[in-house]
Tab-separated table of C-alpha atoms and ligand atoms in Angstrom:
chain	number	residue	atom	x	y	z
A	1	UNK	CA	0.000	0.000	0.000
A	2	UNK	CA	1.158	3.479	-0.843
A	3	UNK	CA	1.032	5.629	2.280
A	4	UNK	CA	1.043	9.029	0.627
A	5	UNK	CA	-2.069	10.896	-0.459
A	6	UNK	CA	-4.162	13.383	1.482
A	7	UNK	CA	-6.294	12.509	4.495
A	8	UNK	CA	-9.733	13.325	3.137
A	9	UNK	CA	-12.885	12.471	5.067
A	10	UNK	CA	-16.356	11.649	3.776
A	11	UNK	CA	-17.241	15.342	3.622
A	12	UNK	CA	-14.205	16.374	1.574
A	13	UNK	CA	-12.303	17.898	4.494
A	14	UNK	CA	-8.543	17.554	4.061
A	15	UNK	CA	-6.662	16.929	7.309
A	16	UNK	CA	-3.309	18.660	7.618
A	17	UNK	CA	-3.230	19.503	11.290
A	18	UNK	CA	-2.301	17.097	14.115
A	19	UNK	CA	-2.728	17.837	17.819
A	20	UNK	CA	-0.545	15.667	19.972
A	21	UNK	CA	-1.199	15.336	23.676
A	22	UNK	CA	2.017	14.480	25.481
A	23	UNK	CA	0.572	13.909	28.961
A	24	UNK	CA	-2.674	13.838	30.904
A	25	UNK	CA	-0.945	15.359	33.932
A	26	UNK	CA	-1.269	18.973	34.932
A	27	UNK	CA	0.082	21.278	37.607
A	28	UNK	CA	-3.252	23.100	38.068
A	29	UNK	CA	-6.898	21.948	38.135
A	30	UNK	CA	-9.124	24.171	35.974
A	31	UNK	CA	-12.719	23.275	36.819
A	32	UNK	CA	-13.765	23.313	33.145
A	33	UNK	CA	-11.266	20.565	32.396
A	34	UNK	CA	-10.120	18.442	35.339
A	35	UNK	CA	-11.574	17.087	38.562
A	36	UNK	CA	-10.546	18.999	41.689
A	37	UNK	CA	-8.859	16.104	43.487
A	38	UNK	CA	-7.944	12.435	43.238
A	39	UNK	CA	-7.140	12.472	39.545
A	40	UNK	CA	-6.092	9.072	38.234
A	41	UNK	CA	-3.315	9.743	35.748
A	42	UNK	CA	-2.118	7.184	33.231
A	43	UNK	CA	1.011	5.310	34.275
A	44	UNK	CA	4.119	6.463	32.414
A	45	UNK	CA	4.485	3.196	30.460
A	46	UNK	CA	1.082	3.753	28.860
A	47	UNK	CA	2.134	7.076	27.339
A	48	UNK	CA	3.750	7.099	23.925
A	49	UNK	CA	7.497	7.623	24.003
A	50	UNK	CA	9.006	10.501	22.029
A	51	UNK	CA	10.235	7.940	19.476
A	52	UNK	CA	6.707	6.564	19.045
A	53	UNK	CA	5.279	10.072	18.643
A	54	UNK	CA	7.978	10.895	16.107
A	55	UNK	CA	7.204	7.781	14.085
A	56	UNK	CA	3.486	8.524	14.077
A	57	UNK	CA	4.264	12.078	12.942
A	58	UNK	CA	6.482	10.830	10.109
A	59	UNK	CA	3.687	8.613	8.817
A	60	UNK	CA	0.964	11.285	8.934
A	61	UNK	CA	3.366	13.811	7.377
A	62	UNK	CA	3.485	11.484	4.358
A	63	UNK	CA	-0.288	11.919	4.175
A	64	UNK	CA	-0.108	15.699	4.105
A	65	UNK	CA	-0.064	16.672	7.768
A	66	UNK	CA	2.165	19.739	8.007
A	67	UNK	CA	1.179	21.445	11.259
A	68	UNK	CA	1.658	20.058	14.742
A	69	UNK	CA	0.392	21.387	18.045
A	70	UNK	CA	1.645	19.905	21.302
A	71	UNK	CA	-0.815	19.954	24.146
A	72	UNK	CA	-2.030	17.971	27.149
A	73	UNK	CA	-2.721	17.985	30.154
A	74	UNK	CA	0.043	20.442	30.662
A	75	UNK	CA	2.726	19.653	28.072
A	76	UNK	CA	5.495	21.397	30.021
A	77	UNK	CA	5.253	18.868	32.856
A	78	UNK	CA	6.477	16.174	30.444
A	79	UNK	CA	10.187	15.796	31.048
A	80	UNK	CA	12.446	17.197	28.308
A	81	UNK	CA	9.672	18.345	25.977
A	82	UNK	CA	12.176	20.358	23.928
A	83	UNK	CA	13.681	17.059	22.796
A	84	UNK	CA	10.342	16.054	21.259
A	85	UNK	CA	10.060	19.457	19.583
A	86	UNK	CA	13.491	18.904	18.069
A	87	UNK	CA	12.558	15.445	16.771
A	88	UNK	CA	9.314	16.704	15.233
A	89	UNK	CA	11.022	19.738	13.696
A	90	UNK	CA	13.206	17.320	11.724
A	91	UNK	CA	10.296	15.353	10.248
A	92	UNK	CA	10.099	16.081	6.504
A	93	UNK	CA	6.931	17.992	5.645
A	94	UNK	CA	6.316	19.513	9.066
A	95	UNK	CA	6.441	23.271	8.665
A	96	UNK	CA	4.876	24.491	11.887
A	97	UNK	CA	5.141	23.350	15.509
A	98	UNK	CA	3.056	25.116	18.128
A	99	UNK	CA	2.456	24.577	21.831
A	100	UNK	CA	-0.562	25.182	24.029
A	101	UNK	CA	0.457	25.664	27.649
A	102	UNK	CA	-0.868	27.066	30.892
A	103	UNK	CA	2.408	28.998	31.080
A	104	UNK	CA	3.324	28.092	34.644
A	105	UNK	CA	6.621	26.430	33.704
A	106	UNK	CA	7.189	28.503	30.595
A	107	UNK	CA	9.708	31.057	31.867
A	108	UNK	CA	12.231	28.313	32.570
A	109	UNK	CA	11.612	26.347	29.355
A	110	UNK	CA	10.901	28.979	26.696
A	111	UNK	CA	14.474	29.391	25.467
A	112	UNK	CA	15.066	25.624	25.162
A	113	UNK	CA	11.792	25.232	23.265
A	114	UNK	CA	12.645	28.035	20.863
A	115	UNK	CA	16.107	26.626	20.246
A	116	UNK	CA	14.532	23.220	19.549
A	117	UNK	CA	12.359	24.675	16.781
A	118	UNK	CA	9.080	25.645	18.443
A	119	UNK	CA	7.465	28.328	16.288
A	120	UNK	CA	4.301	29.448	18.050
A	121	UNK	CA	2.830	29.630	21.529
A	122	UNK	CA	-0.712	29.736	22.881
A	123	UNK	CA	-0.798	30.501	26.574
A	124	UNK	CA	-3.927	30.062	28.642
A	125	UNK	CA	-4.888	33.083	30.715
A	126	UNK	CA	-8.446	33.211	31.994
A	127	UNK	CA	-8.019	36.096	34.405
A	128	UNK	CA	-5.602	38.775	35.564
A	129	UNK	CA	-7.174	38.717	38.998
A	130	UNK	CA	-5.464	36.454	41.510
A	131	UNK	CA	-8.644	35.324	43.267
A	132	UNK	CA	-10.431	34.571	40.024
A	133	UNK	CA	-7.387	32.712	38.714
A	134	UNK	CA	-7.494	30.586	41.873
A	135	UNK	CA	-11.247	30.077	41.675
A	136	UNK	CA	-10.887	28.717	38.145
A	137	UNK	CA	-7.659	26.740	38.404
A	138	UNK	CA	-7.908	25.804	42.084
A	139	UNK	CA	-4.189	26.510	42.366
A	140	UNK	CA	-1.954	29.562	42.685
A	141	UNK	CA	0.108	30.464	39.655
A	142	UNK	CA	-0.919	33.764	38.049
A	143	UNK	CA	2.511	35.358	38.677
A	144	UNK	CA	4.293	32.421	37.026
A	145	UNK	CA	1.986	32.572	34.008
A	146	UNK	CA	2.647	36.293	33.553
A	147	UNK	CA	6.383	35.684	33.970
A	148	UNK	CA	6.127	32.970	31.325
A	149	UNK	CA	4.365	35.296	28.874
A	150	UNK	CA	6.952	38.052	29.300
A	151	UNK	CA	9.873	35.599	29.116
A	152	UNK	CA	8.513	34.188	25.855
A	153	UNK	CA	8.248	37.703	24.444
A	154	UNK	CA	11.794	38.590	25.509
A	155	UNK	CA	13.150	35.419	23.936
A	156	UNK	CA	11.571	36.421	20.659
A	157	UNK	CA	8.401	34.364	20.224
A	158	UNK	CA	6.178	36.312	17.845
A	159	UNK	CA	2.382	36.420	17.616
A	160	UNK	CA	1.826	34.917	21.070
A	161	UNK	CA	-1.826	34.125	21.669
A	162	UNK	CA	-3.559	34.136	25.013
A	163	UNK	CA	-6.554	31.822	25.467
A	164	UNK	CA	-9.366	32.429	27.915
A	165	UNK	CA	-12.264	30.030	28.365
A	166	UNK	CA	-15.389	32.161	28.592
A	167	UNK	CA	-17.775	31.165	31.365
A	168	UNK	CA	-20.921	33.035	32.211
A	169	UNK	CA	-20.855	34.364	35.758
A	170	UNK	CA	-17.055	34.320	35.949
A	171	UNK	CA	-15.544	35.827	32.836
A	172	UNK	CA	-17.602	39.017	32.451
A	173	UNK	CA	-15.401	41.209	34.713
A	174	UNK	CA	-12.270	39.773	33.065
A	175	UNK	CA	-13.123	40.669	29.469
A	176	UNK	CA	-12.017	44.301	29.358
A	177	UNK	CA	-8.883	43.818	31.538
A	178	UNK	CA	-7.783	40.885	29.346
A	179	UNK	CA	-8.460	42.844	26.151
A	180	UNK	CA	-6.544	45.809	27.586
A	181	UNK	CA	-3.636	43.599	28.636
A	182	UNK	CA	-3.356	42.149	25.136
A	183	UNK	CA	-3.400	45.656	23.635
A	184	UNK	CA	-0.785	46.925	26.045
A	185	UNK	CA	1.624	44.060	25.460
A	186	UNK	CA	1.198	43.325	21.746
A	187	UNK	CA	-0.510	39.969	22.318
A	188	UNK	CA	-3.560	38.415	20.700
A	189	UNK	CA	-6.364	37.584	23.114
A	190	UNK	CA	-8.660	34.694	22.212
A	191	UNK	CA	-11.897	33.890	23.961
A	192	UNK	CA	-13.080	30.275	23.708
A	193	UNK	CA	-16.639	29.273	24.484
A	194	UNK	CA	-16.929	26.738	27.296
A	195	UNK	CA	-17.463	23.252	25.819
A	196	UNK	CA	-18.961	20.150	27.457
A	197	UNK	CA	-15.594	18.551	28.186
A	198	UNK	CA	-15.240	19.209	31.906
A	199	UNK	CA	-14.343	16.134	33.972
A	200	UNK	CA	-17.080	16.819	36.518
A	201	UNK	CA	-19.811	16.829	33.876
A	202	UNK	CA	-21.299	20.093	35.145
A	203	UNK	CA	-21.353	21.874	31.779
A	204	UNK	CA	-24.627	23.536	30.927
A	205	UNK	CA	-25.598	25.809	28.034
A	206	UNK	CA	-26.390	28.495	30.634
A	207	UNK	CA	-22.674	28.660	31.480
A	208	UNK	CA	-21.657	29.435	27.909
A	209	UNK	CA	-20.701	33.062	27.511
A	210	UNK	CA	-20.962	33.628	23.774
A	211	UNK	CA	-18.343	35.268	21.614
A	212	UNK	CA	-21.009	37.779	20.528
A	213	UNK	CA	-21.511	38.962	24.123
A	214	UNK	CA	-17.776	39.236	24.684
A	215	UNK	CA	-17.385	41.241	21.524
A	216	UNK	CA	-20.109	43.627	22.681
A	217	UNK	CA	-18.407	44.018	26.083
A	218	UNK	CA	-15.043	44.773	24.432
A	219	UNK	CA	-16.582	47.306	22.074
A	220	UNK	CA	-18.343	49.029	24.922
A	221	UNK	CA	-15.340	48.950	27.276
A	222	UNK	CA	-12.467	49.563	24.848
A	223	UNK	CA	-13.616	50.486	21.361
A	224	UNK	CA	-14.918	49.201	18.020
A	225	UNK	CA	-13.580	45.941	16.591
A	226	UNK	CA	-13.139	45.382	12.874
A	227	UNK	CA	-12.939	41.914	11.286
A	228	UNK	CA	-9.542	40.864	9.947
A	229	UNK	CA	-9.114	38.986	6.666
A	230	UNK	CA	-9.149	35.201	7.135
A	231	UNK	CA	-5.528	34.009	6.969
A	232	UNK	CA	-6.269	30.291	7.001
A	233	UNK	CA	-9.718	29.047	5.902
A	234	UNK	CA	-9.606	26.169	8.430
A	235	UNK	CA	-8.841	28.377	11.431
A	236	UNK	CA	-11.386	28.004	14.224
A	237	UNK	CA	-11.165	31.653	15.323
A	238	UNK	CA	-12.811	34.737	13.891
A	239	UNK	CA	-10.164	37.421	14.266
A	240	UNK	CA	-10.701	41.117	14.866
A	241	UNK	CA	-8.551	44.174	15.485
A	242	UNK	CA	-9.475	47.267	17.439
A	243	UNK	CA	-10.317	50.057	15.018
A	244	UNK	CA	-7.395	52.169	16.312
A	245	UNK	CA	-5.045	49.425	15.098
A	246	UNK	CA	-3.836	48.436	18.574
A	247	UNK	CA	-4.570	44.891	19.696
A	248	UNK	CA	-6.107	41.782	18.194
A	249	UNK	CA	-8.967	39.694	19.534
A	250	UNK	CA	-10.062	36.235	18.360
A	251	UNK	CA	-13.310	34.440	19.090
A	252	UNK	CA	-13.572	30.667	19.050
A	253	UNK	CA	-17.273	29.931	19.182
A	254	UNK	CA	-17.703	26.147	18.971
A	255	UNK	CA	-21.073	26.241	20.734
A	256	UNK	CA	-22.835	29.247	19.181
A	257	UNK	CA	-21.109	29.118	15.766
A	258	UNK	CA	-19.699	25.613	15.169
A	259	UNK	CA	-16.875	25.534	12.616
A	260	UNK	CA	-16.891	21.763	12.018
A	261	UNK	CA	-17.368	22.143	8.263
A	262	UNK	CA	-13.899	23.740	8.077
A	263	UNK	CA	-12.176	21.264	10.419
A	264	UNK	CA	-8.786	19.948	9.309
A	265	UNK	CA	-7.647	18.495	12.648
A	266	UNK	CA	-6.927	15.051	13.968
A	267	UNK	CA	-5.718	14.167	17.440
A	268	UNK	CA	-3.370	11.751	19.095
A	269	UNK	CA	-3.915	11.226	22.820
A	270	UNK	CA	-1.028	10.831	25.231
A	271	UNK	CA	-1.511	7.072	25.262
A	272	UNK	CA	-1.591	6.810	21.497
A	273	UNK	CA	-5.273	6.799	20.561
A	274	UNK	CA	-6.253	8.543	17.352
A	275	UNK	CA	-9.353	10.727	17.595
A	276	UNK	CA	-10.993	12.397	14.627
A	277	UNK	CA	-12.761	15.022	16.764
A	278	UNK	CA	-12.616	16.529	20.256
A	279	UNK	CA	-16.084	15.070	20.714
A	280	UNK	CA	-15.395	11.733	19.111
A	281	UNK	CA	-16.792	8.753	21.048
A	282	UNK	CA	-14.603	6.292	19.134
A	283	UNK	CA	-10.805	5.924	19.086
A	284	UNK	CA	-8.272	4.107	16.945
A	285	UNK	CA	-5.410	2.411	18.787
A	286	UNK	CA	-2.162	3.580	17.195
A	287	UNK	CA	-0.162	2.481	20.241
A	288	UNK	CA	-1.179	-1.136	19.624
A	289	UNK	CA	0.187	-0.895	16.080
A	290	UNK	CA	3.340	0.892	17.241
A	291	UNK	CA	4.039	-1.626	20.000
A	292	UNK	CA	3.236	-4.817	18.116
A	293	UNK	CA	5.767	-4.329	15.339
A	294	UNK	CA	3.118	-2.975	12.950
A	295	UNK	CA	4.248	-1.409	9.688
A	296	UNK	CA	3.978	2.233	8.633
A	297	UNK	CA	1.306	1.086	6.171
A	298	UNK	CA	-0.786	-0.354	9.015
A	299	UNK	CA	-0.406	2.864	10.948
A	300	UNK	CA	-1.476	4.851	7.888
A	301	UNK	CA	-4.466	2.573	7.383
A	302	UNK	CA	-5.562	3.107	10.972
A	303	UNK	CA	-5.380	6.895	10.583
A	304	UNK	CA	-7.346	6.699	7.322
A	305	UNK	CA	-9.999	4.577	9.029
A	306	UNK	CA	-10.348	7.213	11.741
A	307	UNK	CA	-10.638	10.070	9.266
A	308	UNK	CA	-13.040	8.031	7.136
A	309	UNK	CA	-15.358	7.684	10.138
A	310	UNK	CA	-15.403	11.383	10.999
A	311	UNK	CA	-18.850	12.833	11.509
A	312	UNK	CA	-20.074	16.038	9.888
A	313	UNK	CA	-20.107	17.895	13.195
A	314	UNK	CA	-19.950	17.638	16.961
A	315	UNK	CA	-23.673	18.123	17.473
A	316	UNK	CA	-23.320	19.846	20.865
A	317	UNK	CA	-26.595	21.624	20.255
A	318	UNK	CA	-28.553	18.546	19.184
A	319	UNK	CA	-30.697	16.302	21.415
A	320	UNK	CA	-28.647	13.321	20.269
A	321	UNK	CA	-25.346	14.790	21.529
A	322	UNK	CA	-23.286	12.244	23.452
A	323	UNK	CA	-20.592	13.694	25.713
A	324	UNK	CA	-17.285	11.864	25.227
A	325	UNK	CA	-16.093	9.735	28.134
A	326	UNK	CA	-12.807	11.565	28.240
A	327	UNK	CA	-12.503	15.064	29.668
A	328	UNK	CA	-10.428	17.781	28.007
A	329	UNK	CA	-7.190	16.993	29.897
A	330	UNK	CA	-7.407	13.355	28.738
A	331	UNK	CA	-7.910	14.317	25.095
A	332	UNK	CA	-5.693	17.313	24.489
A	333	UNK	CA	-7.342	20.616	23.649
B	1	LIG	N1	-2.664	22.794	29.825
B	1	LIG	C1	-2.590	23.536	28.626
B	1	LIG	C2	-3.410	24.795	28.704
B	1	LIG	O1	-4.271	24.893	29.569
B	1	LIG	O2	-3.211	25.661	27.861
B	1	LIG	C3	-2.931	22.747	27.388
B	1	LIG	C4	-4.092	21.809	27.473
B	1	LIG	S1	-5.661	22.589	27.683
B	1	LIG	C5	-6.736	21.187	27.716
B	1	LIG	C6	-5.898	23.304	26.066
B	1	LIG	C7	-6.911	24.407	25.975
B	1	LIG	O3	-8.194	23.887	26.197
B	1	LIG	C8	-6.712	25.523	26.971
B	1	LIG	O4	-6.691	26.763	26.309
B	1	LIG	C9	-7.909	25.415	27.860
B	1	LIG	O5	-8.284	26.629	28.390
B	1	LIG	C10	-8.943	24.837	26.910
B	1	LIG	N2	-10.045	24.144	27.568
B	1	LIG	C11	-9.976	23.214	28.552
B	1	LIG	N3	-11.207	22.783	28.895
B	1	LIG	C12	-12.086	23.449	28.098
B	1	LIG	C13	-13.508	23.444	27.971
B	1	LIG	N4	-14.274	22.643	28.713
B	1	LIG	N5	-14.072	24.262	27.054
B	1	LIG	C14	-13.295	25.080	26.286
B	1	LIG	N6	-11.951	25.110	26.346
B	1	LIG	C15	-11.345	24.322	27.259
B	2	LIG	FE1	-4.477	21.853	33.125
B	2	LIG	FE2	-4.823	23.025	30.765
B	2	LIG	FE3	-6.753	21.491	31.826
B	2	LIG	FE4	-6.215	23.817	32.978
B	2	LIG	S1	-7.004	23.502	30.883
B	2	LIG	S2	-6.471	21.849	34.033
B	2	LIG	S3	-4.070	23.986	32.633
B	2	LIG	S4	-4.780	20.816	31.140
């Protein structure tokens, strides 16, 4: 079997973007993602090794994947992550490696990651208020996150994005300060609607603070926003700039404005399961192939089977929606 050839699903969507979770562990406990206590993490031996991740990446790169995002859990708690970045950067066909992090360990690792070939950073920042940060993440850490952001800027990372999950009843007072912070420091602020992927299963549509409401709050509190041209048709965010030219804001609205028809992403969980959607209820066991002496062709076939089974959309708003068994930290956001 010839491995090469694009990863096209039944709806004509071409998959070029792989999100790799490198761990289910995390150093904080955001309520929209993890349980508060007694988290049962996967034993180390169940996680893919860097060599296994690299091999998987080589195979999907032959099928047109050219962008990688490392995520978790918190990817920076995985020992020596820069080594994985370096391995992936050398895979032929991969032209972009990005990282999504909570930023707590970033100040100490940013230089090593940049040197290894990391191109872009998304840093989660839900609040600039210490109490609210604690209420959400159930841990201290705001100072470290801010230190991580500024260290990454000093080191020379460009176009750093900040991600805030928008939750009704919590995020409203944070909107204008976060928008102002992004303007002041030349960062892009992105607001992400709360999705039903919290470990505690408490998600409710009433808790979703829509991108439209956030936009209105920013326009009232800071100034008019104008839409920016779409750089990449598969991007999940709608990007805006303030009319005075200072500061960019992105809205990721999976609940109120699903973007599934433009999706080009596949996912690999930390223990080597391929998922064709964040909300997928089925997985394809790449680790079994990797650890049983399976060929690259078998691995490619497994990925094609996953993409072939991809549904048209996540269906969060439908009565038939089935919440995946895994929570966000076990999938990789
Ligand atoms: N630990 C890293 C971090 O927080 O950036 C990477 C993993 S985290 C699962 C990836 C992204 O998913 C973060 O931006 C986080 O805020 C977001 N996220 C987690 N749970 C979510 C939920 N239920 N709805 C929307 N976004 C969520
Ligand atoms: Fe950890 Fe990221 Fe989940 Fe927060 S969102 S608990 S930082 S994995």
